[in-house]
Amino acid sequence: MVSFKEIVSNKTVVGLVLGQILSLLITSTGFSSSELARRGINAPTSQSLANYVMLAIVYGGILLYRRSGLKAKWYYYLLLGLVDYTSITSIMLLDCWSIPSVILLTWLFLKTKYRYKKIAGVAICIAGLVLVIFSDVHADDRSQSGSNPIKGDFLVVAGATLYAVSNVSEEFFVKTADRIELMAMLGLFGAIFSGIQIILEREELKSIHWSSGSLLPYTGFAAAMFLFYSGVPVLLKMSGATMLNLSLLTSDMWSVLIRIFAYHEKVDWMYFVAFVAVAIGLVVYSGFDKENHADEAADLSRYLDEEAGDPSSNKHLAASSSGNIKGDDAVIKKI
């Protein structure tokens, strides 16, 4: 019988579970935003600002307590904060393009290898997402369309590309710098950009009549985003940016299940087929490769030791990765 310790030490299982936790967190932010909109509150920048401020305070405090210098240049984090701020608001709409973009960027800059099985898993996941989109199109009134669909398509592709750049950059920093440093600097610069743009929402904020009914979803959004941001670097380091984006595909399906059981809504049968397809694709993508199976527990153990600050683990990691220093320097020069 498989013990709990063996399950926890299995990087594939941990990655799958963590990915779905992050997906549920993103789903909860969508419901929180919908509840705020239902109450006439439309202040997305202030919602993002609360998350960034929490990241800056929590992780910035830890970083100051360490009293150690930055492992990466501050202006890299400034650029990342700008890209992240401009892309995170469209996360739910960009999966179709962000996943291929992430695969291309990780292959080019992080030298990630994708075997046929992983590509097949990605294809199955995207097929499931296409079913969701087709179901939405089938259910909606096709007579209602935007005034400039070409411009809309361009903006979606641009946003998806920025989100892919953000994911791959975070994966790079979390693997070559430090998770705490990444979250602290992302929170700092994200808060600065949000604070600048919040000027545009000042009239909207003045007109809001705060109550317990509106404060709860607002606080829930900020808390869910903080937990999401905190969990993303962990999944990026264990499984990579592609696994993160594939995991987030199920957020649409989780929202459908919540609508069915909480609001008793009826949905198209294709949603259920799509959910199964994405689940199968995730398992196929993250399934064991024979040549990597023996190293998975050791990789996760080293990662957990790094987070705990185990010096012996750091020495072992430095010894095992010494051959990659030149490669990392080359990547840094590219960035």
mmCIF file of C-alpha atoms in Angstrom:
data_model
loop_
_atom_site.group_PDB
_atom_site.id
_atom_site.type_symbol
_atom_site.label_atom_id
_atom_site.label_comp_id
_atom_site.label_asym_id
_atom_site.label_seq_id
_atom_site.Cartn_x
_atom_site.Cartn_y
_atom_site.Cartn_z
ATOM 1 C CA MET A 1 0.000 0.000 0.000
ATOM 2 C CA VAL A 2 1.300 3.444 -0.960
ATOM 3 C CA SER A 3 2.054 5.597 2.078
ATOM 4 C CA PHE A 4 1.161 9.280 2.454
ATOM 5 C CA LYS A 5 4.868 10.156 2.513
ATOM 6 C CA GLU A 6 5.398 8.479 -0.857
ATOM 7 C CA ILE A 7 2.444 10.375 -2.329
ATOM 8 C CA VAL A 8 3.709 13.723 -1.011
ATOM 9 C CA SER A 9 7.222 13.019 -2.323
ATOM 10 C CA ASN A 10 5.811 12.339 -5.789
ATOM 11 C CA LYS A 11 6.393 15.528 -7.760
ATOM 12 C CA THR A 12 3.822 14.620 -10.393
ATOM 13 C CA VAL A 13 1.002 14.149 -7.876
ATOM 14 C CA VAL A 14 1.958 17.287 -5.950
ATOM 15 C CA GLY A 15 2.063 19.264 -9.192
ATOM 16 C CA LEU A 16 -1.374 18.048 -10.274
ATOM 17 C CA VAL A 17 -2.961 18.810 -6.903
ATOM 18 C CA LEU A 18 -1.301 22.220 -6.575
ATOM 19 C CA GLY A 19 -2.334 23.083 -10.126
ATOM 20 C CA GLN A 20 -5.981 22.420 -9.312
ATOM 21 C CA ILE A 21 -5.776 24.434 -6.097
ATOM 22 C CA LEU A 22 -4.479 27.379 -8.138
ATOM 23 C CA SER A 23 -7.231 26.808 -10.693
ATOM 24 C CA LEU A 24 -9.880 26.934 -7.957
ATOM 25 C CA LEU A 25 -8.342 30.128 -6.580
ATOM 26 C CA ILE A 26 -8.604 31.763 -10.002
ATOM 27 C CA THR A 27 -12.191 30.550 -10.252
ATOM 28 C CA SER A 28 -12.994 32.136 -6.882
ATOM 29 C CA THR A 29 -11.580 35.484 -8.062
ATOM 30 C CA GLY A 30 -13.968 35.357 -11.001
ATOM 31 C CA PHE A 31 -16.956 34.802 -8.732
ATOM 32 C CA SER A 32 -15.781 37.574 -6.397
ATOM 33 C CA SER A 33 -15.504 40.000 -9.306
ATOM 34 C CA SER A 34 -18.957 38.980 -10.559
ATOM 35 C CA GLU A 35 -20.437 39.608 -7.123
ATOM 36 C CA LEU A 36 -18.814 43.046 -6.971
ATOM 37 C CA ALA A 37 -20.132 43.866 -10.455
ATOM 38 C CA ARG A 38 -23.601 42.734 -9.394
ATOM 39 C CA ARG A 39 -23.430 45.279 -6.590
ATOM 40 C CA GLY A 40 -22.401 48.005 -9.035
ATOM 41 C CA ILE A 41 -18.708 48.048 -8.077
ATOM 42 C CA ASN A 42 -16.312 48.189 -11.011
ATOM 43 C CA ALA A 43 -12.808 48.900 -9.700
ATOM 44 C CA PRO A 44 -10.452 46.188 -11.021
ATOM 45 C CA THR A 45 -7.290 48.213 -10.461
ATOM 46 C CA SER A 46 -7.992 48.699 -6.763
ATOM 47 C CA GLN A 47 -8.625 44.943 -6.467
ATOM 48 C CA SER A 48 -5.215 44.226 -8.017
ATOM 49 C CA LEU A 49 -3.587 46.876 -5.832
ATOM 50 C CA ALA A 50 -4.714 45.109 -2.657
ATOM 51 C CA ASN A 51 -3.065 41.879 -3.837
ATOM 52 C CA TYR A 52 0.205 43.549 -4.797
ATOM 53 C CA VAL A 53 0.382 45.454 -1.507
ATOM 54 C CA MET A 54 -0.095 42.211 0.443
ATOM 55 C CA LEU A 55 2.683 40.554 -1.572
ATOM 56 C CA ALA A 56 5.017 43.482 -0.981
ATOM 57 C CA ILE A 57 4.332 43.600 2.769
ATOM 58 C CA VAL A 58 4.523 39.852 3.482
ATOM 59 C CA TYR A 59 7.374 38.812 1.215
ATOM 60 C CA GLY A 60 9.132 42.174 1.408
ATOM 61 C CA GLY A 61 9.180 41.805 5.187
ATOM 62 C CA ILE A 62 10.763 38.369 4.877
ATOM 63 C CA LEU A 63 13.305 39.732 2.400
ATOM 64 C CA LEU A 64 14.248 42.588 4.733
ATOM 65 C CA TYR A 65 14.545 40.181 7.656
ATOM 66 C CA ARG A 66 17.057 38.130 5.663
ATOM 67 C CA ARG A 67 19.211 41.241 5.088
ATOM 68 C CA SER A 68 20.604 39.821 1.870
ATOM 69 C CA GLY A 69 21.040 41.567 -1.473
ATOM 70 C CA LEU A 70 18.982 40.879 -4.582
ATOM 71 C CA LYS A 71 20.067 37.915 -6.685
ATOM 72 C CA ALA A 72 18.727 39.531 -9.868
ATOM 73 C CA LYS A 73 18.807 43.123 -11.104
ATOM 74 C CA TRP A 74 15.911 45.260 -9.840
ATOM 75 C CA TYR A 75 15.040 46.557 -13.304
ATOM 76 C CA TYR A 76 14.316 42.995 -14.466
ATOM 77 C CA TYR A 77 11.656 42.818 -11.760
ATOM 78 C CA LEU A 78 10.338 46.240 -12.797
ATOM 79 C CA LEU A 79 9.775 44.965 -16.343
ATOM 80 C CA LEU A 80 8.234 41.765 -15.023
ATOM 81 C CA GLY A 81 5.917 43.765 -12.761
ATOM 82 C CA LEU A 82 4.743 45.828 -15.740
ATOM 83 C CA VAL A 83 4.137 42.750 -17.903
ATOM 84 C CA ASP A 84 2.373 40.919 -15.085
ATOM 85 C CA TYR A 85 0.126 43.877 -14.296
ATOM 86 C CA THR A 86 -0.947 44.291 -17.920
ATOM 87 C CA SER A 87 -1.687 40.588 -18.452
ATOM 88 C CA ILE A 88 -3.141 39.060 -15.262
ATOM 89 C CA THR A 89 -6.575 40.655 -15.705
ATOM 90 C CA SER A 90 -7.163 38.657 -18.895
ATOM 91 C CA ILE A 91 -5.957 35.285 -17.605
ATOM 92 C CA MET A 92 -9.279 33.520 -18.117
ATOM 93 C CA LEU A 93 -9.492 34.394 -21.826
ATOM 94 C CA LEU A 94 -5.997 33.737 -23.058
ATOM 95 C CA ASP A 95 -5.346 30.017 -22.665
ATOM 96 C CA CYS A 96 -5.587 29.077 -26.343
ATOM 97 C CA TRP A 97 -2.676 31.318 -27.299
ATOM 98 C CA SER A 98 -0.728 31.549 -24.021
ATOM 99 C CA ILE A 99 -0.031 27.793 -23.873
ATOM 100 C CA PRO A 100 1.705 27.578 -27.290
ATOM 101 C CA SER A 101 3.527 30.829 -26.447
ATOM 102 C CA VAL A 102 4.774 29.403 -23.148
ATOM 103 C CA ILE A 103 5.945 26.205 -24.867
ATOM 104 C CA LEU A 104 7.865 28.201 -27.482
ATOM 105 C CA LEU A 105 9.451 30.575 -24.944
ATOM 106 C CA THR A 106 10.491 27.839 -22.502
ATOM 107 C CA TRP A 107 11.960 25.829 -25.393
ATOM 108 C CA LEU A 108 13.922 28.831 -26.683
ATOM 109 C CA PHE A 109 15.136 30.442 -23.448
ATOM 110 C CA LEU A 110 14.911 27.805 -20.699
ATOM 111 C CA LYS A 111 15.883 24.877 -22.958
ATOM 112 C CA THR A 112 12.885 22.839 -21.792
ATOM 113 C CA LYS A 113 12.495 19.569 -23.680
ATOM 114 C CA TYR A 114 9.032 18.484 -24.769
ATOM 115 C CA ARG A 115 8.625 14.846 -25.724
ATOM 116 C CA TYR A 116 5.795 13.556 -27.874
ATOM 117 C CA LYS A 117 3.815 12.487 -24.815
ATOM 118 C CA LYS A 118 3.864 15.987 -23.372
ATOM 119 C CA ILE A 119 2.864 17.507 -26.706
ATOM 120 C CA ALA A 120 -0.002 15.010 -26.883
ATOM 121 C CA GLY A 121 -1.116 16.048 -23.395
ATOM 122 C CA VAL A 122 -1.097 19.717 -24.413
ATOM 123 C CA ALA A 123 -3.119 18.919 -27.542
ATOM 124 C CA ILE A 124 -5.744 17.030 -25.510
ATOM 125 C CA CYS A 125 -6.055 19.921 -23.027
ATOM 126 C CA ILE A 126 -6.469 22.489 -25.785
ATOM 127 C CA ALA A 127 -9.064 20.274 -27.460
ATOM 128 C CA GLY A 128 -11.041 20.342 -24.217
ATOM 129 C CA LEU A 129 -10.812 24.138 -24.090
ATOM 130 C CA VAL A 130 -11.996 24.387 -27.696
ATOM 131 C CA LEU A 131 -15.079 22.398 -26.698
ATOM 132 C CA VAL A 132 -15.814 24.943 -23.969
ATOM 133 C CA ILE A 133 -15.457 27.832 -26.411
ATOM 134 C CA PHE A 134 -17.615 26.076 -29.014
ATOM 135 C CA SER A 135 -20.256 25.441 -26.374
ATOM 136 C CA ASP A 136 -20.268 29.115 -25.388
ATOM 137 C CA VAL A 137 -20.556 30.209 -28.999
ATOM 138 C CA HIS A 138 -23.347 27.700 -29.608
ATOM 139 C CA ALA A 139 -25.273 28.962 -26.586
ATOM 140 C CA ASP A 140 -24.806 32.682 -27.128
ATOM 141 C CA ASP A 141 -26.705 34.898 -29.513
ATOM 142 C CA ARG A 142 -24.499 35.046 -32.582
ATOM 143 C CA SER A 143 -26.156 38.247 -33.704
ATOM 144 C CA GLN A 144 -24.374 40.154 -30.966
ATOM 145 C CA SER A 145 -20.821 40.930 -32.030
ATOM 146 C CA GLY A 146 -18.237 43.595 -31.330
ATOM 147 C CA SER A 147 -17.811 46.672 -33.484
ATOM 148 C CA ASN A 148 -14.183 45.851 -34.235
ATOM 149 C CA PRO A 149 -13.525 42.084 -33.932
ATOM 150 C CA ILE A 150 -10.093 42.287 -35.593
ATOM 151 C CA LYS A 151 -8.890 44.780 -32.984
ATOM 152 C CA GLY A 152 -10.360 42.586 -30.250
ATOM 153 C CA ASP A 153 -8.548 39.498 -31.580
ATOM 154 C CA PHE A 154 -5.282 41.429 -31.742
ATOM 155 C CA LEU A 155 -5.608 42.604 -28.149
ATOM 156 C CA VAL A 156 -6.366 39.052 -26.962
ATOM 157 C CA VAL A 157 -3.294 37.656 -28.750
ATOM 158 C CA ALA A 158 -1.112 40.491 -27.416
ATOM 159 C CA GLY A 159 -2.384 39.935 -23.869
ATOM 160 C CA ALA A 160 -1.835 36.184 -24.136
ATOM 161 C CA THR A 161 1.719 36.707 -25.335
ATOM 162 C CA LEU A 162 2.454 39.055 -22.432
ATOM 163 C CA TYR A 163 1.023 36.523 -19.992
ATOM 164 C CA ALA A 164 3.255 33.838 -21.505
ATOM 165 C CA VAL A 165 6.289 36.121 -21.157
ATOM 166 C CA SER A 166 5.310 36.752 -17.527
ATOM 167 C CA ASN A 167 5.012 33.024 -16.759
ATOM 168 C CA VAL A 168 8.297 32.080 -18.402
ATOM 169 C CA SER A 169 10.108 35.005 -16.755
ATOM 170 C CA GLU A 170 8.786 33.972 -13.352
ATOM 171 C CA GLU A 171 9.911 30.397 -13.984
ATOM 172 C CA PHE A 172 13.382 31.685 -14.860
ATOM 173 C CA PHE A 173 13.659 33.873 -11.757
ATOM 174 C CA VAL A 174 12.262 31.272 -9.388
ATOM 175 C CA LYS A 175 14.802 28.731 -10.647
ATOM 176 C CA THR A 176 17.828 31.035 -10.803
ATOM 177 C CA ALA A 177 17.095 33.652 -8.128
ATOM 178 C CA ASP A 178 14.690 33.225 -5.211
ATOM 179 C CA ARG A 179 10.941 32.739 -4.714
ATOM 180 C CA ILE A 180 10.681 35.214 -1.821
ATOM 181 C CA GLU A 181 12.633 37.834 -3.725
ATOM 182 C CA LEU A 182 10.444 37.337 -6.796
ATOM 183 C CA MET A 183 7.188 37.763 -4.869
ATOM 184 C CA ALA A 184 8.463 40.790 -2.924
ATOM 185 C CA MET A 185 9.676 42.665 -6.001
ATOM 186 C CA LEU A 186 6.640 41.684 -8.067
ATOM 187 C CA GLY A 187 4.408 42.994 -5.290
ATOM 188 C CA LEU A 188 6.400 46.226 -4.997
ATOM 189 C CA PHE A 189 6.401 47.155 -8.678
ATOM 190 C CA GLY A 190 2.895 45.789 -9.257
ATOM 191 C CA ALA A 191 1.654 48.040 -6.436
ATOM 192 C CA ILE A 192 3.420 51.035 -7.985
ATOM 193 C CA PHE A 193 1.844 50.484 -11.418
ATOM 194 C CA SER A 194 -1.564 49.810 -9.864
ATOM 195 C CA GLY A 195 -1.253 52.918 -7.703
ATOM 196 C CA ILE A 196 -0.536 55.050 -10.768
ATOM 197 C CA GLN A 197 -3.490 53.696 -12.728
ATOM 198 C CA ILE A 198 -5.886 53.858 -9.787
ATOM 199 C CA ILE A 199 -6.088 57.589 -10.464
ATOM 200 C CA LEU A 200 -8.342 56.655 -13.387
ATOM 201 C CA GLU A 201 -10.726 54.935 -10.967
ATOM 202 C CA ARG A 202 -10.898 57.680 -8.369
ATOM 203 C CA GLU A 203 -14.435 58.728 -9.329
ATOM 204 C CA GLU A 204 -15.612 55.113 -9.255
ATOM 205 C CA LEU A 205 -14.048 54.599 -5.832
ATOM 206 C CA LYS A 206 -15.649 57.757 -4.468
ATOM 207 C CA SER A 207 -19.092 56.572 -5.539
ATOM 208 C CA ILE A 208 -18.806 53.170 -3.840
ATOM 209 C CA HIS A 209 -20.938 52.699 -0.746
ATOM 210 C CA TRP A 210 -18.983 50.123 1.223
ATOM 211 C CA SER A 211 -20.889 47.574 3.277
ATOM 212 C CA SER A 212 -20.274 44.106 4.653
ATOM 213 C CA GLY A 213 -21.893 42.670 1.521
ATOM 214 C CA SER A 214 -19.449 44.444 -0.796
ATOM 215 C CA LEU A 215 -16.397 44.268 1.464
ATOM 216 C CA LEU A 216 -16.532 40.471 1.721
ATOM 217 C CA PRO A 217 -16.103 39.706 -2.018
ATOM 218 C CA TYR A 218 -13.515 42.490 -2.302
ATOM 219 C CA THR A 219 -11.472 40.975 0.527
ATOM 220 C CA GLY A 220 -12.042 37.483 -0.846
ATOM 221 C CA PHE A 221 -10.674 38.526 -4.234
ATOM 222 C CA ALA A 222 -7.520 39.997 -2.701
ATOM 223 C CA ALA A 223 -6.965 36.947 -0.476
ATOM 224 C CA ALA A 224 -7.489 34.482 -3.343
ATOM 225 C CA MET A 225 -5.094 36.401 -5.594
ATOM 226 C CA PHE A 226 -2.480 36.554 -2.834
ATOM 227 C CA LEU A 227 -2.676 32.775 -2.354
ATOM 228 C CA PHE A 228 -2.616 32.254 -6.124
ATOM 229 C CA TYR A 229 0.502 34.389 -6.555
ATOM 230 C CA SER A 230 2.138 32.639 -3.600
ATOM 231 C CA GLY A 231 1.490 29.198 -5.062
ATOM 232 C CA VAL A 232 2.459 29.927 -8.664
ATOM 233 C CA PRO A 233 6.262 30.028 -8.075
ATOM 234 C CA VAL A 234 6.101 26.683 -6.268
ATOM 235 C CA LEU A 235 4.388 25.021 -9.244
ATOM 236 C CA LEU A 236 6.690 26.803 -11.703
ATOM 237 C CA LYS A 237 9.774 25.447 -9.978
ATOM 238 C CA MET A 238 8.427 21.910 -9.726
ATOM 239 C CA SER A 239 6.611 21.523 -13.050
ATOM 240 C CA GLY A 240 7.200 24.593 -15.215
ATOM 241 C CA ALA A 241 5.114 27.307 -16.881
ATOM 242 C CA THR A 242 3.404 24.956 -19.330
ATOM 243 C CA MET A 243 2.003 22.822 -16.518
ATOM 244 C CA LEU A 244 0.727 25.975 -14.819
ATOM 245 C CA ASN A 245 -1.164 27.112 -17.903
ATOM 246 C CA LEU A 246 -2.578 23.655 -18.553
ATOM 247 C CA SER A 247 -3.777 23.419 -14.945
ATOM 248 C CA LEU A 248 -5.575 26.751 -15.236
ATOM 249 C CA LEU A 249 -7.618 25.383 -18.141
ATOM 250 C CA THR A 250 -9.843 23.644 -15.606
ATOM 251 C CA SER A 251 -10.863 26.965 -14.023
ATOM 252 C CA ASP A 252 -13.683 27.286 -16.563
ATOM 253 C CA MET A 253 -14.875 23.797 -15.686
ATOM 254 C CA TRP A 254 -14.744 24.440 -11.932
ATOM 255 C CA SER A 255 -16.849 27.553 -12.435
ATOM 256 C CA VAL A 256 -19.400 25.473 -14.372
ATOM 257 C CA LEU A 257 -19.599 22.916 -11.561
ATOM 258 C CA ILE A 258 -20.115 25.703 -9.015
ATOM 259 C CA ARG A 259 -22.888 27.161 -11.157
ATOM 260 C CA ILE A 260 -24.563 23.747 -11.361
ATOM 261 C CA PHE A 261 -24.445 22.841 -7.673
ATOM 262 C CA ALA A 262 -24.602 26.294 -6.064
ATOM 263 C CA TYR A 263 -26.889 28.150 -8.469
ATOM 264 C CA HIS A 264 -28.689 25.147 -10.030
ATOM 265 C CA GLU A 265 -27.991 26.356 -13.544
ATOM 266 C CA LYS A 266 -28.180 24.139 -16.613
ATOM 267 C CA VAL A 267 -25.121 23.934 -18.851
ATOM 268 C CA ASP A 268 -24.287 22.359 -22.173
ATOM 269 C CA TRP A 269 -23.209 18.699 -22.055
ATOM 270 C CA MET A 270 -19.994 19.613 -23.887
ATOM 271 C CA TYR A 271 -18.670 21.205 -20.700
ATOM 272 C CA PHE A 272 -18.478 17.783 -19.061
ATOM 273 C CA VAL A 273 -16.703 16.280 -22.074
ATOM 274 C CA ALA A 274 -14.277 19.217 -22.014
ATOM 275 C CA PHE A 275 -13.581 18.724 -18.307
ATOM 276 C CA VAL A 276 -12.726 15.060 -18.862
ATOM 277 C CA ALA A 277 -10.526 15.944 -21.853
ATOM 278 C CA VAL A 278 -8.530 18.529 -19.904
ATOM 279 C CA ALA A 279 -8.140 16.133 -16.954
ATOM 280 C CA ILE A 280 -6.833 13.392 -19.266
ATOM 281 C CA GLY A 281 -4.501 15.877 -20.969
ATOM 282 C CA LEU A 282 -3.055 16.968 -17.617
ATOM 283 C CA VAL A 283 -2.368 13.383 -16.590
ATOM 284 C CA VAL A 284 -0.787 12.587 -19.964
ATOM 285 C CA TYR A 285 1.377 15.716 -19.864
ATOM 286 C CA SER A 286 2.554 15.274 -16.279
ATOM 287 C CA GLY A 287 2.835 11.475 -16.393
ATOM 288 C CA PHE A 288 6.086 9.781 -15.610
ATOM 289 C CA ASP A 289 8.888 9.662 -18.129
ATOM 290 C CA LYS A 290 10.898 6.497 -17.567
ATOM 291 C CA GLU A 291 14.227 8.279 -17.727
ATOM 292 C CA ASN A 292 13.111 10.962 -15.261
ATOM 293 C CA HIS A 293 11.167 8.801 -12.823
ATOM 294 C CA ALA A 294 14.127 8.040 -10.559
ATOM 295 C CA ASP A 295 15.036 11.726 -10.186
ATOM 296 C CA GLU A 296 11.608 13.127 -9.274
ATOM 297 C CA ALA A 297 11.697 12.482 -5.516
ATOM 298 C CA ALA A 298 15.270 13.780 -5.295
ATOM 299 C CA ASP A 299 14.362 16.959 -7.195
ATOM 300 C CA LEU A 300 11.416 17.682 -4.911
ATOM 301 C CA SER A 301 13.471 16.910 -1.808
ATOM 302 C CA ARG A 302 16.188 19.348 -2.911
ATOM 303 C CA TYR A 303 13.561 21.984 -3.636
ATOM 304 C CA LEU A 304 11.972 21.617 -0.185
ATOM 305 C CA ASP A 305 15.414 21.738 1.430
ATOM 306 C CA GLU A 306 16.197 24.951 -0.475
ATOM 307 C CA GLU A 307 12.992 26.562 0.784
ATOM 308 C CA ALA A 308 13.860 25.488 4.343
ATOM 309 C CA GLY A 309 17.370 26.917 3.974
ATOM 310 C CA ASP A 310 19.246 23.606 4.367
ATOM 311 C CA PRO A 311 22.922 24.467 3.726
ATOM 312 C CA SER A 312 23.910 20.890 2.897
ATOM 313 C CA SER A 313 21.237 20.821 0.220
ATOM 314 C CA ASN A 314 22.485 24.098 -1.207
ATOM 315 C CA LYS A 315 26.002 22.669 -1.444
ATOM 316 C CA HIS A 316 24.684 19.576 -3.193
ATOM 317 C CA LEU A 317 22.606 21.712 -5.539
ATOM 318 C CA ALA A 318 25.572 23.923 -6.335
ATOM 319 C CA ALA A 319 27.721 20.890 -7.102
ATOM 320 C CA SER A 320 25.075 19.255 -9.277
ATOM 321 C CA SER A 321 24.340 22.445 -11.223
ATOM 322 C CA SER A 322 27.906 23.710 -11.677
ATOM 323 C CA GLY A 323 27.890 22.522 -15.243
ATOM 324 C CA ASN A 324 24.928 24.768 -16.005
ATOM 325 C CA ILE A 325 26.416 28.065 -14.806
ATOM 326 C CA LYS A 326 27.598 29.085 -18.240
ATOM 327 C CA GLY A 327 24.210 28.264 -19.693
ATOM 328 C CA ASP A 328 22.424 30.329 -17.030
ATOM 329 C CA ASP A 329 24.744 33.262 -17.696
ATOM 330 C CA ALA A 330 23.907 33.048 -21.369
ATOM 331 C CA VAL A 331 20.202 33.134 -20.615
ATOM 332 C CA ILE A 332 20.656 36.134 -18.303
ATOM 333 C CA LYS A 333 22.516 37.979 -21.058
ATOM 334 C CA LYS A 334 19.635 37.260 -23.445
ATOM 335 C CA ILE A 335 17.159 38.719 -20.965
#
